[in-house]
């Protein structure tokens, strides 16, 4: 194991808690030609130890950009794990209905649009796929540099399906809540089809661990607006981080208390919200 692997959360983690954003890496699967990140192997047995330490029962395995459109690494993993796992996959816009249905049968529930370095997808793909999955249990999961949100807000707002926005916007600078980009996120989060992950504070923060205090106002603004479509994710195994910046996953859960979520709100974010979205 890597990471600080002995600490446990200080808050009570309720039964059925779900990590809605984590990844597996296995070098027995080929990397995408666009890949730029090649982490060492991080396998289900490695994450199982993290789960047990944190008191988590469920997981959403998100396709890393490392593997492009080849989702076998994560789908094979969740097949071994069983019903406590779901997947968010990356697919081309011309995927057939039959292939999309086959992915659903294997436990996929979301289609990932990682609109950053290494992306296999284009912004123009989102409306195409959103129209195809509208009214189904599928959702689109979008990651971008949130500073682009003022330019992308209308496109996302017009999508006729469920949308999940990663990492509180994953801003490349730690902005204030009144910044136009965060105001755009708050407007999107107020829409009944848009969900946001309370994750990735370490991607935004400039003050750093353990508290990521400069990112806290952004999270609190989302919480103040309502918690019925907020989710929590660790982003394990944090492959972009160094030994100096590596977060403690237990501390990442405890941030929910720092950000003002009550016990009932933490239950919603960790248990009932992901159960609704991913079909547990």
PDB file of C-alpha atoms in Angstrom:
ATOM      1  CA  UNK A   1       0.000   0.000   0.000  1.00  0.00           C
ATOM      2  CA  UNK A   2       0.924   3.579  -0.559  1.00  0.00           C
ATOM      3  CA  UNK A   3      -0.605   6.536   1.296  1.00  0.00           C
ATOM      4  CA  UNK A   4      -1.086   7.236   4.973  1.00  0.00           C
ATOM      5  CA  UNK A   5      -2.718   3.874   5.553  1.00  0.00           C
ATOM      6  CA  UNK A   6      -3.312   3.738   9.296  1.00  0.00           C
ATOM      7  CA  UNK A   7      -5.582   6.707  10.069  1.00  0.00           C
ATOM      8  CA  UNK A   8      -9.333   6.328  10.272  1.00  0.00           C
ATOM      9  CA  UNK A   9     -12.035   8.961   9.840  1.00  0.00           C
ATOM     10  CA  UNK A  10     -12.982  10.915  12.927  1.00  0.00           C
ATOM     11  CA  UNK A  11     -16.588  11.230  11.786  1.00  0.00           C
ATOM     12  CA  UNK A  12     -18.940   8.259  11.931  1.00  0.00           C
ATOM     13  CA  UNK A  13     -19.133   6.732   8.458  1.00  0.00           C
ATOM     14  CA  UNK A  14     -22.637   5.248   8.038  1.00  0.00           C
ATOM     15  CA  UNK A  15     -23.319   1.733   6.734  1.00  0.00           C
ATOM     16  CA  UNK A  16     -23.646   1.645   2.971  1.00  0.00           C
ATOM     17  CA  UNK A  17     -21.261   4.555   2.431  1.00  0.00           C
ATOM     18  CA  UNK A  18     -20.023   4.913  -1.132  1.00  0.00           C
ATOM     19  CA  UNK A  19     -16.866   6.336  -2.645  1.00  0.00           C
ATOM     20  CA  UNK A  20     -18.195   7.705  -5.923  1.00  0.00           C
ATOM     21  CA  UNK A  21     -14.856   8.508  -7.547  1.00  0.00           C
ATOM     22  CA  UNK A  22     -11.861   6.181  -7.577  1.00  0.00           C
ATOM     23  CA  UNK A  23      -9.763   4.345 -10.147  1.00  0.00           C
ATOM     24  CA  UNK A  24      -7.957   1.086 -10.782  1.00  0.00           C
ATOM     25  CA  UNK A  25      -4.710   0.764 -12.737  1.00  0.00           C
ATOM     26  CA  UNK A  26      -3.306  -2.506 -14.049  1.00  0.00           C
ATOM     27  CA  UNK A  27      -0.438  -2.608 -16.506  1.00  0.00           C
ATOM     28  CA  UNK A  28      -1.707  -5.849 -18.006  1.00  0.00           C
ATOM     29  CA  UNK A  29      -4.150  -3.673 -19.942  1.00  0.00           C
ATOM     30  CA  UNK A  30      -2.815  -1.496 -22.800  1.00  0.00           C
ATOM     31  CA  UNK A  31      -2.637   2.263 -22.364  1.00  0.00           C
ATOM     32  CA  UNK A  32      -4.374   4.666 -24.713  1.00  0.00           C
ATOM     33  CA  UNK A  33      -2.192   6.329 -27.350  1.00  0.00           C
ATOM     34  CA  UNK A  34      -3.266   9.658 -25.834  1.00  0.00           C
ATOM     35  CA  UNK A  35      -2.333   8.657 -22.292  1.00  0.00           C
ATOM     36  CA  UNK A  36       0.092  10.836 -20.383  1.00  0.00           C
ATOM     37  CA  UNK A  37      -0.288   9.324 -16.905  1.00  0.00           C
ATOM     38  CA  UNK A  38       1.071   5.824 -16.256  1.00  0.00           C
ATOM     39  CA  UNK A  39       0.641   5.040 -12.553  1.00  0.00           C
ATOM     40  CA  UNK A  40       1.892   1.864 -10.909  1.00  0.00           C
ATOM     41  CA  UNK A  41      -0.684  -0.860 -10.408  1.00  0.00           C
ATOM     42  CA  UNK A  42      -3.505  -0.089  -7.990  1.00  0.00           C
ATOM     43  CA  UNK A  43      -5.774  -3.101  -7.839  1.00  0.00           C
ATOM     44  CA  UNK A  44      -9.024  -4.120  -6.124  1.00  0.00           C
ATOM     45  CA  UNK A  45      -7.163  -5.775  -3.262  1.00  0.00           C
ATOM     46  CA  UNK A  46      -5.279  -2.520  -2.614  1.00  0.00           C
ATOM     47  CA  UNK A  47      -8.499  -0.546  -2.514  1.00  0.00           C
ATOM     48  CA  UNK A  48     -10.197  -3.126  -0.304  1.00  0.00           C
ATOM     49  CA  UNK A  49      -7.776  -2.219   2.473  1.00  0.00           C
ATOM     50  CA  UNK A  50      -8.664   1.466   1.997  1.00  0.00           C
ATOM     51  CA  UNK A  51     -12.369   0.627   2.114  1.00  0.00           C
ATOM     52  CA  UNK A  52     -12.009  -1.283   5.347  1.00  0.00           C
ATOM     53  CA  UNK A  53      -9.977   1.476   6.969  1.00  0.00           C
ATOM     54  CA  UNK A  54     -12.472   4.142   5.975  1.00  0.00           C
ATOM     55  CA  UNK A  55     -15.614   2.145   6.713  1.00  0.00           C
ATOM     56  CA  UNK A  56     -16.885   2.223   3.116  1.00  0.00           C
ATOM     57  CA  UNK A  57     -19.113  -0.442   1.572  1.00  0.00           C
ATOM     58  CA  UNK A  58     -19.632   0.647  -2.033  1.00  0.00           C
ATOM     59  CA  UNK A  59     -17.521   2.078  -4.843  1.00  0.00           C
ATOM     60  CA  UNK A  60     -17.883   3.776  -8.203  1.00  0.00           C
ATOM     61  CA  UNK A  61     -14.895   2.930 -10.378  1.00  0.00           C
ATOM     62  CA  UNK A  62     -14.235   5.684 -12.899  1.00  0.00           C
ATOM     63  CA  UNK A  63     -12.448   4.997 -16.165  1.00  0.00           C
ATOM     64  CA  UNK A  64      -9.005   6.645 -16.045  1.00  0.00           C
ATOM     65  CA  UNK A  65      -7.799   8.582 -19.064  1.00  0.00           C
ATOM     66  CA  UNK A  66      -4.888   6.119 -19.134  1.00  0.00           C
ATOM     67  CA  UNK A  67      -7.065   3.530 -20.919  1.00  0.00           C
ATOM     68  CA  UNK A  68      -9.079   5.696 -23.317  1.00  0.00           C
ATOM     69  CA  UNK A  69     -12.080   3.809 -24.726  1.00  0.00           C
ATOM     70  CA  UNK A  70     -10.835   0.427 -23.452  1.00  0.00           C
ATOM     71  CA  UNK A  71     -12.885  -0.077 -20.287  1.00  0.00           C
ATOM     72  CA  UNK A  72     -11.789  -3.657 -19.596  1.00  0.00           C
ATOM     73  CA  UNK A  73      -9.557  -2.794 -16.634  1.00  0.00           C
ATOM     74  CA  UNK A  74     -12.399  -1.374 -14.556  1.00  0.00           C
ATOM     75  CA  UNK A  75     -15.156  -3.667 -15.861  1.00  0.00           C
ATOM     76  CA  UNK A  76     -13.138  -6.791 -15.147  1.00  0.00           C
ATOM     77  CA  UNK A  77     -12.456  -5.401 -11.670  1.00  0.00           C
ATOM     78  CA  UNK A  78     -16.084  -4.751 -10.805  1.00  0.00           C
ATOM     79  CA  UNK A  79     -17.041  -8.178 -12.139  1.00  0.00           C
ATOM     80  CA  UNK A  80     -14.741  -9.645  -9.478  1.00  0.00           C
ATOM     81  CA  UNK A  81     -15.970  -7.255  -6.779  1.00  0.00           C
ATOM     82  CA  UNK A  82     -19.675  -7.824  -7.313  1.00  0.00           C
ATOM     83  CA  UNK A  83     -22.811  -5.794  -6.631  1.00  0.00           C
ATOM     84  CA  UNK A  84     -21.120  -3.289  -4.315  1.00  0.00           C
ATOM     85  CA  UNK A  85     -19.377  -1.732  -7.332  1.00  0.00           C
ATOM     86  CA  UNK A  86     -20.529   0.254 -10.356  1.00  0.00           C
ATOM     87  CA  UNK A  87     -18.536   1.813 -13.204  1.00  0.00           C
ATOM     88  CA  UNK A  88     -18.347   5.050 -15.148  1.00  0.00           C
ATOM     89  CA  UNK A  89     -16.974   4.279 -18.599  1.00  0.00           C
ATOM     90  CA  UNK A  90     -15.661   6.237 -21.587  1.00  0.00           C
ATOM     91  CA  UNK A  91     -17.183   5.484 -24.976  1.00  0.00           C
ATOM     92  CA  UNK A  92     -17.110   6.886 -28.510  1.00  0.00           C
ATOM     93  CA  UNK A  93     -20.148   8.857 -29.641  1.00  0.00           C
ATOM     94  CA  UNK A  94     -20.924   6.272 -32.321  1.00  0.00           C
ATOM     95  CA  UNK A  95     -21.171   3.344 -29.886  1.00  0.00           C
ATOM     96  CA  UNK A  96     -24.036   1.054 -30.835  1.00  0.00           C
ATOM     97  CA  UNK A  97     -27.146   0.707 -28.699  1.00  0.00           C
ATOM     98  CA  UNK A  98     -26.288  -2.964 -28.231  1.00  0.00           C
ATOM     99  CA  UNK A  99     -22.804  -2.181 -26.944  1.00  0.00           C
ATOM    100  CA  UNK A 100     -24.192   0.478 -24.617  1.00  0.00           C
ATOM    101  CA  UNK A 101     -26.702  -2.028 -23.249  1.00  0.00           C
ATOM    102  CA  UNK A 102     -23.899  -4.555 -22.742  1.00  0.00           C
ATOM    103  CA  UNK A 103     -21.977  -2.013 -20.669  1.00  0.00           C
ATOM    104  CA  UNK A 104     -25.071  -1.430 -18.514  1.00  0.00           C
ATOM    105  CA  UNK A 105     -25.371  -5.174 -17.963  1.00  0.00           C
ATOM    106  CA  UNK A 106     -21.755  -5.205 -16.758  1.00  0.00           C
ATOM    107  CA  UNK A 107     -22.476  -2.541 -14.132  1.00  0.00           C
ATOM    108  CA  UNK A 108     -21.738   0.714 -15.944  1.00  0.00           C
ATOM    109  CA  UNK A 109     -24.061   3.582 -15.037  1.00  0.00           C
ATOM    110  CA  UNK A 110     -22.246   6.694 -16.264  1.00  0.00           C
ATOM    111  CA  UNK A 111     -20.431   7.918 -19.367  1.00  0.00           C
ATOM    112  CA  UNK A 112     -17.320   9.907 -18.598  1.00  0.00           C
ATOM    113  CA  UNK A 113     -16.338  13.106 -20.379  1.00  0.00           C
ATOM    114  CA  UNK A 114     -12.900  14.081 -19.115  1.00  0.00           C
ATOM    115  CA  UNK A 115     -12.423  17.295 -21.054  1.00  0.00           C
ATOM    116  CA  UNK A 116      -8.797  17.804 -20.037  1.00  0.00           C
ATOM    117  CA  UNK A 117      -5.384  16.419 -21.015  1.00  0.00           C
ATOM    118  CA  UNK A 118      -5.601  12.967 -22.589  1.00  0.00           C
ATOM    119  CA  UNK A 119      -9.296  13.236 -23.421  1.00  0.00           C
ATOM    120  CA  UNK A 120     -10.757  10.872 -26.001  1.00  0.00           C
ATOM    121  CA  UNK A 121     -13.936  12.945 -26.333  1.00  0.00           C
ATOM    122  CA  UNK A 122     -15.051  16.303 -27.691  1.00  0.00           C
ATOM    123  CA  UNK A 123     -17.489  18.804 -26.223  1.00  0.00           C
ATOM    124  CA  UNK A 124     -19.675  18.214 -29.276  1.00  0.00           C
ATOM    125  CA  UNK A 125     -20.100  14.591 -28.162  1.00  0.00           C
ATOM    126  CA  UNK A 126     -22.013  15.550 -25.013  1.00  0.00           C
ATOM    127  CA  UNK A 127     -25.289  16.695 -26.613  1.00  0.00           C
ATOM    128  CA  UNK A 128     -25.238  13.658 -28.914  1.00  0.00           C
ATOM    129  CA  UNK A 129     -24.940  11.176 -26.060  1.00  0.00           C
ATOM    130  CA  UNK A 130     -27.217  13.153 -23.766  1.00  0.00           C
ATOM    131  CA  UNK A 131     -30.011  12.873 -26.328  1.00  0.00           C
ATOM    132  CA  UNK A 132     -29.434   9.124 -26.609  1.00  0.00           C
ATOM    133  CA  UNK A 133     -29.573   8.449 -22.871  1.00  0.00           C
ATOM    134  CA  UNK A 134     -32.280  10.961 -21.911  1.00  0.00           C
ATOM    135  CA  UNK A 135     -34.945   9.297 -19.787  1.00  0.00           C
ATOM    136  CA  UNK A 136     -32.768   6.288 -18.937  1.00  0.00           C
ATOM    137  CA  UNK A 137     -30.738   5.437 -15.848  1.00  0.00           C
ATOM    138  CA  UNK A 138     -27.522   6.525 -17.560  1.00  0.00           C
ATOM    139  CA  UNK A 139     -25.811   9.819 -16.749  1.00  0.00           C
ATOM    140  CA  UNK A 140     -22.972  11.889 -18.158  1.00  0.00           C
ATOM    141  CA  UNK A 141     -20.045  12.617 -15.856  1.00  0.00           C
ATOM    142  CA  UNK A 142     -18.089  15.739 -16.775  1.00  0.00           C
ATOM    143  CA  UNK A 143     -14.645  16.829 -15.650  1.00  0.00           C
ATOM    144  CA  UNK A 144     -13.164  20.080 -16.870  1.00  0.00           C
ATOM    145  CA  UNK A 145     -11.124  22.993 -15.660  1.00  0.00           C
ATOM    146  CA  UNK A 146     -13.969  24.759 -13.896  1.00  0.00           C
ATOM    147  CA  UNK A 147     -12.616  28.134 -14.934  1.00  0.00           C
ATOM    148  CA  UNK A 148     -14.201  27.248 -18.288  1.00  0.00           C
ATOM    149  CA  UNK A 149     -17.664  26.935 -16.738  1.00  0.00           C
ATOM    150  CA  UNK A 150     -18.854  30.418 -17.767  1.00  0.00           C
ATOM    151  CA  UNK A 151     -18.223  29.345 -21.364  1.00  0.00           C
ATOM    152  CA  UNK A 152     -19.633  25.811 -20.941  1.00  0.00           C
ATOM    153  CA  UNK A 153     -22.590  26.552 -18.663  1.00  0.00           C
ATOM    154  CA  UNK A 154     -25.196  26.825 -21.401  1.00  0.00           C
ATOM    155  CA  UNK A 155     -24.082  23.608 -23.093  1.00  0.00           C
ATOM    156  CA  UNK A 156     -24.273  21.679 -19.811  1.00  0.00           C
ATOM    157  CA  UNK A 157     -27.558  23.311 -18.791  1.00  0.00           C
ATOM    158  CA  UNK A 158     -29.154  22.268 -22.085  1.00  0.00           C
ATOM    159  CA  UNK A 159     -28.258  18.562 -21.721  1.00  0.00           C
ATOM    160  CA  UNK A 160     -31.531  16.588 -21.421  1.00  0.00           C
ATOM    161  CA  UNK A 161     -30.143  13.931 -19.095  1.00  0.00           C
ATOM    162  CA  UNK A 162     -28.640  13.507 -15.648  1.00  0.00           C
ATOM    163  CA  UNK A 163     -25.223  15.184 -15.385  1.00  0.00           C
ATOM    164  CA  UNK A 164     -22.540  14.765 -12.714  1.00  0.00           C
ATOM    165  CA  UNK A 165     -19.811  17.410 -12.393  1.00  0.00           C
ATOM    166  CA  UNK A 166     -16.542  16.208 -10.904  1.00  0.00           C
ATOM    167  CA  UNK A 167     -14.418  17.627  -8.110  1.00  0.00           C
ATOM    168  CA  UNK A 168     -16.436  20.754  -7.236  1.00  0.00           C
ATOM    169  CA  UNK A 169     -15.445  22.108 -10.647  1.00  0.00           C
ATOM    170  CA  UNK A 170     -11.748  21.213 -10.393  1.00  0.00           C
ATOM    171  CA  UNK A 171     -10.695  24.825 -10.861  1.00  0.00           C
ATOM    172  CA  UNK A 172      -7.075  25.281 -11.886  1.00  0.00           C
ATOM    173  CA  UNK A 173      -6.922  28.220  -9.482  1.00  0.00           C
ATOM    174  CA  UNK A 174      -8.464  28.475  -6.030  1.00  0.00           C
ATOM    175  CA  UNK A 175     -11.155  31.044  -6.673  1.00  0.00           C
ATOM    176  CA  UNK A 176     -13.629  32.677  -4.300  1.00  0.00           C
ATOM    177  CA  UNK A 177     -17.297  31.602  -4.196  1.00  0.00           C
ATOM    178  CA  UNK A 178     -18.366  34.848  -5.872  1.00  0.00           C
ATOM    179  CA  UNK A 179     -16.128  34.180  -8.875  1.00  0.00           C
ATOM    180  CA  UNK A 180     -18.149  33.861 -12.109  1.00  0.00           C
ATOM    181  CA  UNK A 181     -16.965  30.261 -12.550  1.00  0.00           C
ATOM    182  CA  UNK A 182     -18.270  29.128  -9.164  1.00  0.00           C
ATOM    183  CA  UNK A 183     -21.454  31.078  -9.639  1.00  0.00           C
ATOM    184  CA  UNK A 184     -21.923  29.161 -12.896  1.00  0.00           C
ATOM    185  CA  UNK A 185     -21.406  25.895 -11.011  1.00  0.00           C
ATOM    186  CA  UNK A 186     -23.940  26.897  -8.369  1.00  0.00           C
ATOM    187  CA  UNK A 187     -26.508  27.711 -11.050  1.00  0.00           C
ATOM    188  CA  UNK A 188     -25.918  24.337 -12.676  1.00  0.00           C
ATOM    189  CA  UNK A 189     -26.070  22.546  -9.318  1.00  0.00           C
ATOM    190  CA  UNK A 190     -29.477  24.126  -8.686  1.00  0.00           C
ATOM    191  CA  UNK A 191     -30.883  22.333 -11.735  1.00  0.00           C
ATOM    192  CA  UNK A 192     -32.806  19.158 -10.857  1.00  0.00           C
ATOM    193  CA  UNK A 193     -30.761  16.982 -13.240  1.00  0.00           C
ATOM    194  CA  UNK A 194     -27.283  18.115 -12.115  1.00  0.00           C
ATOM    195  CA  UNK A 195     -25.214  16.474  -9.381  1.00  0.00           C
ATOM    196  CA  UNK A 196     -21.806  17.600  -8.038  1.00  0.00           C
ATOM    197  CA  UNK A 197     -19.047  15.623  -6.369  1.00  0.00           C
ATOM    198  CA  UNK A 198     -17.617  17.025  -3.133  1.00  0.00           C
ATOM    199  CA  UNK A 199     -14.216  15.662  -4.081  1.00  0.00           C
ATOM    200  CA  UNK A 200     -10.844  16.722  -5.357  1.00  0.00           C
ATOM    201  CA  UNK A 201     -10.279  19.589  -2.930  1.00  0.00           C
ATOM    202  CA  UNK A 202      -6.565  18.896  -3.234  1.00  0.00           C
ATOM    203  CA  UNK A 203      -6.745  19.596  -6.974  1.00  0.00           C
ATOM    204  CA  UNK A 204      -8.063  23.107  -6.250  1.00  0.00           C
ATOM    205  CA  UNK A 205      -6.337  24.124  -3.026  1.00  0.00           C
ATOM    206  CA  UNK A 206      -3.142  26.137  -2.952  1.00  0.00           C
ATOM    207  CA  UNK A 207      -2.796  26.030   0.854  1.00  0.00           C
ATOM    208  CA  UNK A 208      -2.708  22.252   0.741  1.00  0.00           C
ATOM    209  CA  UNK A 209      -3.204  19.431   3.187  1.00  0.00           C
ATOM    210  CA  UNK A 210      -4.496  18.490   5.609  1.00  0.00           C
ATOM    211  CA  UNK A 211      -7.357  21.003   5.622  1.00  0.00           C
ATOM    212  CA  UNK A 212      -7.376  22.470   2.080  1.00  0.00           C
ATOM    213  CA  UNK A 213      -8.801  25.501   3.837  1.00  0.00           C
ATOM    214  CA  UNK A 214      -8.852  27.786   0.809  1.00  0.00           C
ATOM    215  CA  UNK A 215     -11.163  25.361  -1.028  1.00  0.00           C
ATOM    216  CA  UNK A 216     -13.577  25.107   1.903  1.00  0.00           C
ATOM    217  CA  UNK A 217     -15.662  28.197   0.960  1.00  0.00           C
ATOM    218  CA  UNK A 218     -16.378  26.638  -2.443  1.00  0.00           C
ATOM    219  CA  UNK A 219     -17.632  23.449  -0.819  1.00  0.00           C
ATOM    220  CA  UNK A 220     -19.650  25.315   1.785  1.00  0.00           C
ATOM    221  CA  UNK A 221     -21.396  27.324  -0.922  1.00  0.00           C
ATOM    222  CA  UNK A 222     -22.499  24.090  -2.597  1.00  0.00           C
ATOM    223  CA  UNK A 223     -23.636  22.623   0.719  1.00  0.00           C
ATOM    224  CA  UNK A 224     -25.585  25.773   1.593  1.00  0.00           C
ATOM    225  CA  UNK A 225     -27.502  25.463  -1.665  1.00  0.00           C
ATOM    226  CA  UNK A 226     -28.624  21.912  -0.834  1.00  0.00           C
ATOM    227  CA  UNK A 227     -27.217  18.422  -0.358  1.00  0.00           C
ATOM    228  CA  UNK A 228     -29.765  16.212  -2.119  1.00  0.00           C
ATOM    229  CA  UNK A 229     -27.594  15.862  -5.243  1.00  0.00           C
ATOM    230  CA  UNK A 230     -24.113  16.048  -3.735  1.00  0.00           C
ATOM    231  CA  UNK A 231     -21.764  13.050  -3.661  1.00  0.00           C
ATOM    232  CA  UNK A 232     -18.427  12.268  -2.023  1.00  0.00           C
ATOM    233  CA  UNK A 233     -15.406  10.699  -3.683  1.00  0.00           C
ATOM    234  CA  UNK A 234     -11.804  10.086  -2.679  1.00  0.00           C
ATOM    235  CA  UNK A 235     -10.194  10.115  -6.147  1.00  0.00           C
ATOM    236  CA  UNK A 236      -7.986   7.255  -4.908  1.00  0.00           C
ATOM    237  CA  UNK A 237      -5.181   6.444  -5.698  1.00  0.00           C
ATOM    238  CA  UNK A 238      -4.334  10.104  -6.422  1.00  0.00           C
ATOM    239  CA  UNK A 239      -1.838   9.362  -9.225  1.00  0.00           C
ATOM    240  CA  UNK A 240      -1.126  13.022  -9.958  1.00  0.00           C
ATOM    241  CA  UNK A 241       0.201  13.619  -6.439  1.00  0.00           C
ATOM    242  CA  UNK A 242       3.692  13.373  -4.971  1.00  0.00           C
ATOM    243  CA  UNK A 243       4.726  12.106  -1.558  1.00  0.00           C
ATOM    244  CA  UNK A 244       4.565  15.680  -0.267  1.00  0.00           C
ATOM    245  CA  UNK A 245       1.049  16.372  -1.573  1.00  0.00           C
ATOM    246  CA  UNK A 246      -0.513  12.911  -1.202  1.00  0.00           C
ATOM    247  CA  UNK A 247      -3.823  13.259   0.661  1.00  0.00           C
ATOM    248  CA  UNK A 248      -4.953  11.083   3.539  1.00  0.00           C
ATOM    249  CA  UNK A 249      -8.229   9.492   2.430  1.00  0.00           C
ATOM    250  CA  UNK A 250      -9.566   9.489   6.003  1.00  0.00           C
ATOM    251  CA  UNK A 251      -9.021  13.226   6.194  1.00  0.00           C
ATOM    252  CA  UNK A 252     -10.868  13.639   2.896  1.00  0.00           C
ATOM    253  CA  UNK A 253     -13.983  12.123   4.473  1.00  0.00           C
ATOM    254  CA  UNK A 254     -13.589  14.281   7.556  1.00  0.00           C
ATOM    255  CA  UNK A 255     -13.700  17.359   5.318  1.00  0.00           C
ATOM    256  CA  UNK A 256     -17.448  16.790   5.121  1.00  0.00           C
ATOM    257  CA  UNK A 257     -17.662  17.850   8.769  1.00  0.00           C
ATOM    258  CA  UNK A 258     -15.287  20.760   8.165  1.00  0.00           C
ATOM    259  CA  UNK A 259     -17.585  21.952   5.398  1.00  0.00           C
ATOM    260  CA  UNK A 260     -20.571  22.061   7.724  1.00  0.00           C
ATOM    261  CA  UNK A 261     -22.531  18.964   6.750  1.00  0.00           C
ATOM    262  CA  UNK A 262     -24.695  17.649   9.564  1.00  0.00           C
ATOM    263  CA  UNK A 263     -24.809  13.945  10.358  1.00  0.00           C
ATOM    264  CA  UNK A 264     -28.027  13.628   8.345  1.00  0.00           C
ATOM    265  CA  UNK A 265     -26.477  15.477   5.407  1.00  0.00           C
ATOM    266  CA  UNK A 266     -23.398  13.244   5.545  1.00  0.00           C
ATOM    267  CA  UNK A 267     -25.706  10.211   5.466  1.00  0.00           C
ATOM    268  CA  UNK A 268     -27.320  11.610   2.315  1.00  0.00           C
ATOM    269  CA  UNK A 269     -24.042  12.405   0.581  1.00  0.00           C
ATOM    270  CA  UNK A 270     -22.374   9.112   1.487  1.00  0.00           C
ATOM    271  CA  UNK A 271     -25.288   6.674   1.303  1.00  0.00           C
ATOM    272  CA  UNK A 272     -28.711   7.683  -0.004  1.00  0.00           C
ATOM    273  CA  UNK A 273     -27.627  10.006  -2.823  1.00  0.00           C
ATOM    274  CA  UNK A 274     -25.257   7.500  -4.465  1.00  0.00           C
ATOM    275  CA  UNK A 275     -27.782   4.710  -3.913  1.00  0.00           C
ATOM    276  CA  UNK A 276     -30.320   6.716  -5.944  1.00  0.00           C
ATOM    277  CA  UNK A 277     -27.928   7.715  -8.684  1.00  0.00           C
ATOM    278  CA  UNK A 278     -26.092   4.425  -9.208  1.00  0.00           C
ATOM    279  CA  UNK A 279     -28.893   2.017  -8.379  1.00  0.00           C
ATOM    280  CA  UNK A 280     -27.675   0.256  -5.259  1.00  0.00           C
TER     281      UNK A 280
END
